Each structure stands twice: as structure tokens, then as C-alpha cells.
Tab-separated table of C-alpha atoms and ligand atoms in Angstrom:
chain	number	residue	atom	x	y	z
A	2	LEU	CA	0.000	0.000	0.000
A	3	ASN	CA	1.279	3.460	-0.815
A	4	TYR	CA	1.727	5.301	2.482
A	5	ARG	CA	1.367	8.744	0.912
A	6	PHE	CA	-1.871	7.682	-0.708
A	7	THR	CA	-3.351	6.507	2.590
A	8	HIS	CA	-2.100	9.674	4.348
A	9	PRO	CA	-2.854	12.432	1.832
A	10	MET	CA	-2.081	15.230	4.329
A	11	LEU	CA	1.460	14.006	5.001
A	12	PRO	CA	3.848	16.928	4.438
A	13	SER	CA	6.707	16.321	2.048
A	14	PHE	CA	9.797	17.129	4.092
A	15	GLN	CA	12.675	18.867	2.367
A	16	PHE	CA	15.644	16.919	3.678
A	17	ALA	CA	19.194	18.178	3.328
A	18	ASP	CA	20.967	17.096	0.148
A	19	ARG	CA	23.737	15.552	2.238
A	20	ILE	CA	21.567	12.670	3.429
A	21	ALA	CA	20.480	11.616	-0.062
A	22	PRO	CA	23.229	8.956	-0.491
A	23	LEU	CA	22.417	7.296	2.866
A	24	HIS	CA	20.173	4.258	3.219
A	25	PRO	CA	19.022	2.393	6.337
A	26	SER	CA	21.582	-0.241	7.289
A	27	PRO	CA	20.541	-3.864	6.684
A	28	ILE	CA	21.964	-4.519	10.158
A	29	HIS	CA	19.240	-2.349	11.663
A	30	GLU	CA	16.680	-4.424	9.788
A	31	LEU	CA	18.225	-7.535	11.353
A	32	PHE	CA	17.938	-5.996	14.843
A	33	LYS	CA	14.168	-6.408	14.544
A	34	VAL	CA	14.464	-10.191	14.859
A	35	LEU	CA	17.294	-10.270	17.314
A	36	GLY	CA	15.190	-9.916	20.457
A	37	ASP	CA	13.576	-13.234	19.517
A	38	SER	CA	15.373	-16.092	21.327
A	39	ARG	CA	14.542	-18.562	18.514
A	40	PHE	CA	17.092	-16.694	16.395
A	41	ILE	CA	20.828	-17.230	16.749
A	42	SER	CA	22.584	-14.024	15.860
A	43	PHE	CA	26.073	-13.758	14.440
A	44	ALA	CA	25.021	-10.415	12.962
A	45	GLY	CA	25.708	-7.940	15.758
A	46	GLY	CA	28.819	-5.881	16.279
A	47	VAL	CA	28.246	-5.625	20.001
A	48	PRO	CA	30.179	-6.978	22.995
A	49	ASP	CA	28.607	-9.659	25.189
A	50	SER	CA	26.525	-7.820	27.794
A	51	ASP	CA	26.891	-10.786	30.195
A	52	LEU	CA	30.554	-9.761	30.504
A	53	PHE	CA	29.843	-6.200	31.638
A	54	ASP	CA	31.369	-5.435	35.034
A	55	VAL	CA	28.073	-4.125	36.401
A	56	GLN	CA	29.244	-4.167	40.005
A	57	GLY	CA	32.433	-2.246	39.238
A	58	ILE	CA	30.579	0.346	37.176
A	59	ALA	CA	27.949	0.720	39.909
A	60	GLU	CA	30.664	1.314	42.515
A	61	ALA	CA	32.492	3.771	40.271
A	62	THR	CA	29.268	5.684	39.567
A	63	ALA	CA	28.340	5.770	43.264
A	64	GLN	CA	31.818	7.136	44.055
A	65	ALA	CA	31.473	9.749	41.298
A	66	LEU	CA	28.202	11.030	42.750
A	67	ALA	CA	29.284	10.828	46.380
A	68	GLU	CA	32.682	12.443	45.983
A	69	GLU	CA	32.554	14.474	42.762
A	70	ALA	CA	28.911	15.443	42.333
A	71	ARG	CA	29.750	18.839	40.905
A	72	SER	CA	32.075	17.501	38.167
A	73	SER	CA	29.643	14.659	37.442
A	74	LEU	CA	26.510	16.762	37.054
A	75	GLN	CA	27.680	20.194	35.866
A	76	TYR	CA	28.618	21.238	32.326
A	77	GLY	CA	32.241	20.458	31.570
A	78	ALA	CA	34.988	21.183	29.034
A	79	ALA	CA	34.519	20.001	25.428
A	80	GLU	CA	37.974	18.392	25.526
A	81	GLY	CA	36.879	16.160	28.389
A	82	TYR	CA	37.222	15.687	32.133
A	83	GLU	CA	40.864	16.367	32.937
A	84	PRO	CA	41.566	13.396	35.253
A	85	LEU	CA	40.110	11.036	32.631
A	86	ARG	CA	42.269	12.593	29.905
A	87	GLU	CA	45.295	12.030	32.164
A	88	GLN	CA	44.366	8.392	32.704
A	89	LEU	CA	43.712	7.708	29.019
A	90	ALA	CA	47.092	9.268	28.170
A	91	GLN	CA	48.687	7.046	30.832
A	92	MET	CA	46.998	3.961	29.297
A	93	LEU	CA	48.432	4.898	25.892
A	94	ARG	CA	51.893	5.467	27.376
A	95	GLU	CA	51.731	1.941	28.830
A	96	LYS	CA	51.335	0.793	25.216
A	97	LYS	CA	54.469	2.734	24.223
A	98	ALA	CA	52.737	5.753	22.693
A	99	ASP	CA	54.194	9.126	23.624
A	100	VAL	CA	50.964	10.904	24.625
A	101	VAL	CA	50.062	13.489	27.292
A	102	ALA	CA	46.566	14.613	28.264
A	103	ALA	CA	46.743	17.688	26.021
A	104	ASP	CA	47.253	15.439	22.963
A	105	LEU	CA	43.800	13.870	23.301
A	106	MET	CA	40.158	14.779	23.702
A	107	VAL	CA	37.350	12.621	25.049
A	108	THR	CA	34.579	11.841	22.569
A	109	ALA	CA	31.181	10.128	22.753
A	110	GLY	CA	32.614	6.816	21.541
A	111	SER	CA	35.089	6.586	18.694
A	112	GLN	CA	32.186	7.031	16.310
A	113	GLN	CA	31.996	10.664	17.397
A	114	ALA	CA	35.730	11.015	16.834
A	115	LEU	CA	35.157	9.886	13.231
A	116	ASP	CA	32.299	12.377	12.928
A	117	LEU	CA	34.444	15.226	14.309
A	118	ILE	CA	37.185	14.322	11.825
A	119	GLY	CA	34.545	14.579	9.110
A	120	LYS	CA	33.275	17.912	10.399
A	121	THR	CA	36.674	19.513	10.758
A	122	LEU	CA	38.598	18.080	7.799
A	123	ILE	CA	36.275	16.956	4.990
A	124	SER	CA	34.925	19.330	2.349
A	125	PRO	CA	32.516	18.111	-0.342
A	126	GLY	CA	34.450	16.354	-3.097
A	127	ASP	CA	37.461	15.485	-0.924
A	128	LYS	CA	38.844	12.046	-1.614
A	129	ILE	CA	39.303	9.544	1.203
A	130	ILE	CA	40.847	6.106	0.939
A	131	VAL	CA	39.285	3.432	3.133
A	132	GLU	CA	39.908	-0.280	3.294
A	133	GLY	CA	37.730	-2.579	1.203
A	134	PRO	CA	36.008	-3.772	3.385
A	135	THR	CA	35.711	-1.240	6.223
A	136	PHE	CA	33.354	-0.283	9.091
A	137	SER	CA	30.042	0.640	7.433
A	138	ALA	CA	29.361	3.626	9.734
A	139	THR	CA	32.661	5.203	8.646
A	140	ILE	CA	31.521	4.985	5.035
A	141	ALA	CA	28.181	6.634	5.880
A	142	CYS	CA	29.750	9.265	8.146
A	143	PHE	CA	32.358	10.440	5.624
A	144	ARG	CA	29.777	10.432	2.821
A	145	LEU	CA	27.590	12.750	4.930
A	146	TYR	CA	30.377	15.322	4.635
A	147	GLY	CA	30.484	14.900	0.860
A	148	ALA	CA	33.633	12.751	0.639
A	149	GLU	CA	34.361	10.629	-2.391
A	150	LEU	CA	35.497	7.255	-1.047
A	151	ILE	CA	38.043	5.029	-2.745
A	152	SER	CA	38.622	1.451	-1.514
A	153	ALA	CA	42.101	0.005	-1.112
A	154	PRO	CA	42.205	-3.807	-1.311
A	155	THR	CA	43.011	-5.869	1.766
A	156	ASP	CA	44.345	-9.375	2.385
A	157	GLU	CA	44.886	-11.506	5.501
A	158	ASP	CA	47.609	-9.029	6.635
A	159	GLY	CA	45.387	-5.943	6.405
A	160	VAL	CA	45.517	-3.286	3.722
A	161	ASP	CA	47.694	-4.012	0.650
A	162	VAL	CA	50.227	-1.255	1.243
A	163	ASP	CA	51.737	-1.280	-2.258
A	164	ARG	CA	48.304	-0.761	-3.766
A	165	LEU	CA	47.483	1.836	-1.100
A	166	GLN	CA	50.598	3.839	-2.038
A	167	GLU	CA	49.633	3.714	-5.709
A	168	LEU	CA	46.119	4.936	-4.902
A	169	VAL	CA	47.500	7.734	-2.721
A	170	ALA	CA	49.869	8.835	-5.498
A	171	GLN	CA	47.054	8.675	-8.051
A	172	HIS	CA	44.257	10.396	-6.074
A	173	CYS	CA	46.047	12.703	-3.577
A	174	PRO	CA	43.400	11.933	-0.923
A	175	LYS	CA	42.844	14.149	2.090
A	176	LEU	CA	42.624	11.185	4.443
A	177	VAL	CA	43.431	7.488	4.599
A	178	CYS	CA	41.324	5.624	7.167
A	179	LEU	CA	42.542	2.259	8.460
A	180	ILE	CA	41.484	-0.241	11.124
A	181	PRO	CA	44.916	-1.874	11.456
A	182	THR	CA	44.193	-4.298	14.306
A	183	PHE	CA	41.541	-7.084	14.353
A	184	SER	CA	39.539	-5.109	11.846
A	185	ASN	CA	35.778	-4.782	11.658
A	186	PRO	CA	34.646	-6.468	9.479
A	187	GLY	CA	37.716	-8.192	7.970
A	188	GLY	CA	39.279	-9.468	11.222
A	189	ALA	CA	42.760	-8.911	9.748
A	190	THR	CA	45.785	-7.293	11.420
A	191	LEU	CA	48.342	-5.165	9.617
A	192	THR	CA	51.889	-6.505	9.963
A	193	LEU	CA	54.628	-4.494	11.671
A	194	GLN	CA	56.411	-3.939	8.384
A	195	ARG	CA	53.264	-2.658	6.687
A	196	ARG	CA	52.585	-0.342	9.657
A	197	LEU	CA	55.984	1.294	9.220
A	198	GLN	CA	55.363	1.574	5.473
A	199	VAL	CA	52.030	3.328	6.116
A	200	LEU	CA	53.747	5.871	8.389
A	201	GLU	CA	56.505	6.499	5.846
A	202	MET	CA	53.858	6.935	3.160
A	203	ALA	CA	51.994	9.485	5.303
A	204	VAL	CA	55.106	11.645	5.603
A	205	ARG	CA	56.185	11.238	1.982
A	206	HIS	CA	52.749	12.040	0.530
A	207	ARG	CA	51.705	14.480	3.287
A	208	VAL	CA	48.474	12.571	3.769
A	209	MET	CA	46.620	12.328	7.090
A	210	VAL	CA	46.141	8.740	8.303
A	211	ILE	CA	43.351	7.799	10.713
A	212	GLU	CA	44.011	4.790	12.917
A	213	ASP	CA	40.629	3.529	14.165
A	214	ASP	CA	41.455	1.123	16.981
A	215	PRO	CA	38.536	-0.297	18.995
A	216	TYR	CA	39.733	-3.911	19.142
A	217	SER	CA	43.494	-4.103	19.804
A	218	ASP	CA	43.042	-5.019	23.498
A	219	LEU	CA	40.967	-8.067	22.536
A	220	TYR	CA	43.866	-10.300	21.473
A	221	PHE	CA	43.804	-14.080	21.909
A	222	HIS	CA	47.394	-15.340	21.915
A	223	GLY	CA	49.650	-12.374	22.563
A	224	ALA	CA	49.593	-8.649	21.914
A	225	PRO	CA	49.337	-7.446	18.291
A	226	PRO	CA	52.057	-5.228	16.772
A	227	PRO	CA	52.246	-1.737	18.339
A	228	SER	CA	49.743	0.835	17.129
A	229	LEU	CA	50.632	3.279	14.369
A	230	LEU	CA	50.493	5.862	17.175
A	231	ALA	CA	53.233	4.085	19.154
A	232	LEU	CA	55.286	3.376	16.015
A	233	SER	CA	55.107	7.003	14.879
A	234	GLN	CA	58.070	7.675	17.217
A	235	GLN	CA	60.216	5.563	14.864
A	236	VAL	CA	59.260	7.419	11.687
A	237	ALA	CA	60.337	11.069	11.771
A	238	GLY	CA	57.493	13.507	11.163
A	239	SER	CA	54.752	10.860	10.994
A	240	ARG	CA	53.002	11.917	14.196
A	241	ASP	CA	51.933	15.129	12.416
A	242	TRP	CA	50.050	12.993	9.906
A	243	LEU	CA	48.244	10.706	12.318
A	244	ILE	CA	44.895	10.773	14.102
A	245	TYR	CA	44.214	7.894	16.500
A	246	CYS	CA	40.672	6.965	17.619
A	247	GLY	CA	40.227	4.787	20.711
A	248	THR	CA	37.222	3.627	22.724
A	249	LEU	CA	36.195	1.695	25.816
A	250	SER	CA	33.090	0.356	24.032
A	251	LYS	CA	34.398	-3.137	23.305
A	252	VAL	CA	36.464	-3.612	26.449
A	253	LEU	CA	34.290	-2.014	29.159
A	254	CYS	CA	30.855	-1.228	27.661
A	255	PRO	CA	29.470	0.898	24.835
A	256	GLY	CA	26.593	2.451	26.793
A	257	LEU	CA	28.749	4.938	28.702
A	258	ARG	CA	29.886	6.343	25.323
A	259	VAL	CA	33.506	7.013	26.241
A	260	GLY	CA	36.042	7.168	23.444
A	261	TRP	CA	38.899	9.517	22.565
A	262	MET	CA	40.924	10.945	19.776
A	263	VAL	CA	44.638	11.725	19.696
A	264	ALA	CA	45.532	14.272	17.028
A	265	PRO	CA	47.850	17.184	16.276
A	266	ARG	CA	46.815	19.998	18.629
A	267	ALA	CA	45.602	22.340	15.875
A	268	ILE	CA	43.131	19.649	14.773
A	269	LEU	CA	42.049	18.958	18.364
A	270	ALA	CA	41.280	22.661	18.859
A	271	LYS	CA	38.949	22.716	15.839
A	272	ALA	CA	37.370	19.388	16.803
A	273	ALA	CA	36.727	20.640	20.366
A	274	MET	CA	35.120	23.766	18.935
A	275	CYS	CA	32.813	21.646	16.740
A	276	LYS	CA	31.984	19.365	19.680
A	277	GLN	CA	30.942	22.429	21.714
A	278	PHE	CA	28.321	23.241	19.086
A	279	SER	CA	27.149	19.646	18.898
A	280	ASP	CA	26.860	17.839	22.263
A	281	MET	CA	29.007	20.320	24.286
A	282	HIS	CA	30.922	17.516	25.954
A	283	THR	CA	30.690	13.779	26.551
A	284	SER	CA	28.386	12.930	29.477
A	285	ALA	CA	30.126	14.257	32.584
A	286	LEU	CA	28.768	11.458	34.777
A	287	SER	CA	30.070	8.846	32.312
A	288	GLN	CA	33.495	10.457	32.266
A	289	VAL	CA	33.849	10.749	36.036
A	290	ALA	CA	32.534	7.193	36.519
A	291	VAL	CA	34.986	5.836	33.938
A	292	ALA	CA	37.876	7.747	35.552
A	293	ARG	CA	36.921	6.199	38.894
A	294	TYR	CA	36.548	2.769	37.297
A	295	LEU	CA	40.017	2.950	35.745
A	296	GLN	CA	41.462	3.973	39.138
A	297	MET	CA	39.925	0.857	40.701
A	298	GLN	CA	42.238	-1.306	38.525
A	299	ARG	CA	39.436	-3.725	37.582
A	300	LEU	CA	39.968	-3.394	33.829
A	301	PRO	CA	42.955	-5.785	33.517
A	302	ALA	CA	40.989	-8.714	35.032
A	303	LEU	CA	37.915	-7.895	32.938
A	304	LEU	CA	40.085	-7.811	29.813
A	305	ALA	CA	41.738	-11.144	30.630
A	306	ARG	CA	38.309	-12.786	31.038
A	307	THR	CA	36.897	-11.204	27.869
A	308	ARG	CA	39.941	-12.240	25.820
A	309	SER	CA	39.735	-15.862	26.910
A	310	ILE	CA	35.962	-16.152	26.355
A	311	TYR	CA	36.111	-14.510	22.909
A	312	ALA	CA	39.107	-16.705	21.981
A	313	GLU	CA	37.156	-19.888	22.842
A	314	ARG	CA	34.162	-18.691	20.841
A	315	ALA	CA	36.302	-17.667	17.866
A	316	HIS	CA	37.975	-21.083	17.822
A	317	ALA	CA	34.614	-22.834	18.114
A	318	MET	CA	33.116	-20.842	15.260
A	319	HIS	CA	36.139	-21.239	13.013
A	320	ALA	CA	36.267	-24.998	13.689
A	321	ALA	CA	32.515	-25.421	13.095
A	322	LEU	CA	32.617	-23.435	9.845
A	323	THR	CA	35.592	-25.451	8.604
A	324	ARG	CA	34.056	-28.768	9.649
A	325	GLN	CA	30.494	-28.188	8.502
A	326	LEU	CA	30.849	-25.758	5.611
A	327	GLY	CA	34.420	-26.516	4.507
A	328	GLY	CA	33.772	-26.824	0.772
A	329	ALA	CA	31.349	-23.909	0.636
A	330	VAL	CA	33.041	-21.258	2.782
A	331	VAL	CA	36.626	-20.131	3.395
A	332	CYS	CA	37.609	-18.065	6.407
A	333	ALA	CA	40.751	-17.213	8.367
A	334	MET	CA	40.993	-17.733	12.124
A	335	PRO	CA	41.122	-14.234	13.660
A	336	GLN	CA	43.857	-13.495	16.222
A	337	GLY	CA	41.611	-11.139	18.199
A	338	GLY	CA	38.579	-8.876	17.997
A	339	MET	CA	34.980	-9.985	17.461
A	340	PHE	CA	34.612	-11.073	13.839
A	341	ILE	CA	35.159	-13.866	11.339
A	342	TRP	CA	35.157	-12.743	7.721
A	343	ALA	CA	34.013	-15.542	5.427
A	344	ARG	CA	33.802	-15.944	1.682
A	345	LEU	CA	31.481	-18.289	-0.199
A	346	THR	CA	33.435	-20.409	-2.642
A	347	GLY	CA	30.518	-20.725	-5.061
A	348	ALA	CA	29.978	-24.420	-4.303
A	349	GLY	CA	26.414	-25.565	-3.571
A	350	ARG	CA	23.364	-23.280	-3.651
A	351	PHE	CA	23.749	-19.472	-3.731
A	352	ALA	CA	26.544	-19.362	-6.353
A	353	GLY	CA	28.694	-17.126	-4.163
A	354	ASP	CA	25.868	-14.694	-3.378
A	355	GLY	CA	26.266	-13.658	0.291
A	356	GLY	CA	22.995	-11.696	0.278
A	357	ALA	CA	20.973	-14.724	-0.899
A	358	PHE	CA	22.748	-16.930	1.630
A	359	ALA	CA	22.050	-14.498	4.512
A	360	LYS	CA	18.368	-14.444	3.529
A	361	ALA	CA	18.163	-18.242	3.506
A	362	ALA	CA	20.055	-18.443	6.815
A	363	LEU	CA	17.534	-16.037	8.357
A	364	GLU	CA	14.728	-18.400	7.349
A	365	SER	CA	16.467	-21.091	9.400
A	366	LYS	CA	16.721	-18.521	12.197
A	367	VAL	CA	20.394	-17.589	11.999
A	368	ALA	CA	21.397	-13.994	11.339
A	369	VAL	CA	24.639	-13.145	9.518
A	370	VAL	CA	25.549	-9.943	7.697
A	371	PRO	CA	26.233	-9.966	3.939
A	372	GLY	CA	29.716	-8.517	3.477
A	373	ALA	CA	28.875	-6.285	0.487
A	374	MET	CA	27.616	-3.488	2.759
A	375	PHE	CA	31.145	-3.009	4.142
A	376	PHE	CA	32.592	-1.901	0.795
A	377	ALA	CA	32.548	1.758	-0.254
A	378	ASN	CA	32.787	0.550	-3.856
A	379	ASN	CA	33.335	-2.654	-5.851
A	380	PRO	CA	31.577	-4.850	-3.247
A	381	ASP	CA	32.610	-8.477	-2.949
A	382	HIS	CA	29.154	-10.089	-2.922
A	383	ALA	CA	30.518	-13.494	-1.861
A	384	THR	CA	31.511	-12.274	1.610
A	385	LEU	CA	29.841	-12.517	5.029
A	386	ARG	CA	30.624	-11.095	8.470
A	387	LEU	CA	30.010	-13.308	11.481
A	388	SER	CA	30.406	-12.222	15.092
A	389	TYR	CA	31.134	-14.849	17.704
A	390	ALA	CA	31.197	-12.360	20.598
A	391	THR	CA	27.709	-12.813	22.011
A	392	SER	CA	26.972	-16.537	21.488
A	393	SER	CA	27.840	-19.487	23.715
A	394	ILE	CA	29.798	-22.354	22.136
A	395	GLU	CA	26.616	-24.478	21.966
A	396	ARG	CA	24.728	-21.697	20.161
A	397	ILE	CA	27.684	-21.200	17.794
A	398	GLU	CA	27.682	-24.895	16.881
A	399	GLU	CA	23.906	-24.972	16.524
A	400	GLY	CA	23.962	-21.791	14.403
A	401	VAL	CA	26.644	-23.118	12.043
A	402	ALA	CA	24.741	-26.429	11.742
A	403	ARG	CA	21.623	-24.467	10.752
A	404	MET	CA	23.717	-22.533	8.208
A	405	ALA	CA	25.052	-25.794	6.769
A	406	SER	CA	21.482	-27.112	6.414
A	407	VAL	CA	20.465	-24.335	4.011
A	408	PHE	CA	23.089	-25.278	1.399
B	503	PLP	C1	35.904	-0.105	13.531
B	503	PLP	C2	34.977	0.604	14.465
B	503	PLP	N1	35.154	1.914	14.698
B	503	PLP	C3	34.358	2.580	15.537
B	503	PLP	C4	33.309	1.952	16.193
B	503	PLP	C5	32.443	2.779	17.080
B	503	PLP	O1	32.515	2.421	18.404
B	503	PLP	P1	32.108	3.381	19.579
B	503	PLP	O2	31.522	4.620	18.991
B	503	PLP	O3	31.113	2.630	20.389
B	503	PLP	O4	33.359	3.682	20.311
B	503	PLP	C6	33.088	0.588	15.982
B	503	PLP	C7	31.961	-0.090	16.638
B	503	PLP	O5	31.482	-1.113	16.223
B	503	PLP	C8	33.951	-0.101	15.092
B	503	PLP	O6	33.798	-1.412	14.843
């Protein structure tokens, strides 16, 4: 039925031109079925809420209100609550990055950091190189600011740096945006050598590189290579061409909306100005509570538990996919993070069509995300993203068995 026809008085809203290229995410469509316990979902990009340290966060919040009510409830600085900035800088220094509080600002999750980068640096028509595939919200966010996105190919070691350098030389992009560690959706991790090459490229081509890094603490068998931020000390001048986005969403919880961005100070000043005119500052209560939580030293134990549970689930999913769908699907075992990136070989039904497969899987009550939506251009329609983060091993095995039954 035509909605306009049945509602003849509906006004026709004149939306801004900038939203014309955006479409509702298929993931949001999937959310509609995900409350239903008959469905097994590998579709989300969310951490397991059973792992949240509710008691620790409750104690930290109670302390914030009892001892710092004014800072927790009053307006605050756009750059963030100073003691939290100090602690985040300290956390980065522990990972060998040379950062002080003034080098970073607190943001409402790293998604807001990406948005502030868009607001302060992207003009309509600017070219930006992203990985193919990359985080779908980054694609939408940069397109909202009128960017033209170009995809650099990736392999099991992250972005193909030779190809990236060629694309940078050819297009002179304003930004290159990478998720170097346990990427969403690809699961891949950029090697140390490629990291150094990226930094050298940034200096040589005078191109700003964004390191989006929500997952590097979620490693399974040993820490990943140092961040581009930490490595920038080894490549003269590269720190001037680097913006690092971090977040507590995947290691503590996303609901508090605490992330941060490390950038050259001139960029931070503009980003803080834009944040003032947007949400003024990240929730003061969240920031004070997180500062208190970090002081309580509960994060290391929480991280250790999360790493080992996600590692077990990742192994279970990878083994089940290999065992039950071996001829039809290929996938690499991730070394950390929350995702397995799979590719249909073309064998069996579906002829390598990830969208058709996801639809059929949904009929057998398993949700997976077709990979095509993670490409800014030239989508690989044979791909799928599966998250193991929120399912028990039994549900993972049952879900993969249901997937195998639709072939
Ligand atoms: C690669 C990547 N960047 C950024 C985000 C945004 O996270 P948040 O805004 O919760 O920090 C996510 C969340 O899924 C992500 O996967």
C-alpha cells in the first residue's frame, strides 16, 4: 500500500541534500528479529553484555556522585574531564605511545571522533581512501560530509600497502582511514612492516592517516604489533600525519559512550570547537565514573576474562565453519577482535551470493551480515561477516549447523 496515498495530508519534508546517499543499514533491519530467542545471531557488532562489570561500574558511579557530584553533574569542558584525559594518556603510554593529556580529547565513543574528523577536515568532493572492506558507519559518516570514497584492497595481513601507495599517489586523498588491528569487518591485522610503510607513506605524501582502533586489546594469543600511534616515534614527522581513535566500548561497555581521539593539537582545537556546538561535551557522569573505574584497577581482570571467552568462541566458530561448511566457505581464524570474515566459494546453492545466503540463513533462524555493505565501492558479494562475541559455544555450533542445512 502506498503510504502517501493513505495519508494524503502528510507533508513532504525537504531533507538536506547531504543525506540523499544514505540508506538504512541492513543490520538495523536484522535488529528487529534479534530480540527473539529462537534466532541465533552472528550479525551484531556488540560486545557480550553478560561480561559487563556491572558491580564495578555501579561502585564507580556511586563514588562519582558521592565524591565528585559537581564535576559529574555540571557542564564540563569540550575536551573532556581532565583526570580522565590524564588516565587515558597514561593507558596509551603503557602501550608505548608518547601521549600526554593535552594530545587527546574525550569523545562520545570513537564514532563521534570519526564524525568530528569529518566535520573539521572533509569538504565536499574530498577524496578519502578506506579499506575494502571497512566499518560501514565510517563509510556513511564520511559520505555525509560529501567525501568521495576510494577502496584500497586488503588481504589476511590488512591493507595491501603497495596498492594503497599507488592509490595515494594517483588520487592525492585528504585522508586514509585504516582499522589496522583485528579489523571490523575483515578481522585482519596489519603486519609491523606494513605499519611502518604506512607511516613512511603518510610523511612522503603528506596525507593524514586515521588509525581507528577499537579492538586491539581483545587479542587471543599475545599482543598485536604496536599501534601506528606508538610506532610514529620511529618514523620522523609521521606523528603530524596521524589521528588515533580509541574507545572503551568493546572492552568495558558501549553504553557509557567514552572514546577519545589523539591528534595534532591544531586539529584537536577545531574538533573541540565543533563538539561544543554539537553535544558540548561527553556525558560528565560517564566520564567521572569511567575515571573512577580505571582507578579501581578492575579493567585488567575484565580484559583477561573477555579475551579468553572470545578466543574460545572464535575457535569454536572457526572450527565449526571449517568442519560443517568446509567446501562452501573459506575463512581465516582471527587473532583477536569480534569477527570472522568468510567468503562463499561458489559451491552448492547461492553461487557465491552472500545476500541470498544471509536471507536463507535467516529463514532457518540464523542472522549473519552480507559482506557487500562493508565496501565503499566494488563490493565483494561473496563475503559474510560473522560475530562470535555474544553466542555461547553451543549456540555457535547450533547456528553453524543451521547454516550448513540451508546449502
Ligand atoms: C571499527 C569501528 N570503529 C568505531 C566503532 C564505534 O565504536 P564506539 O563509537 O562505540 O566507540 C566501531 C563499533 O562497532 C567499530 O567497529
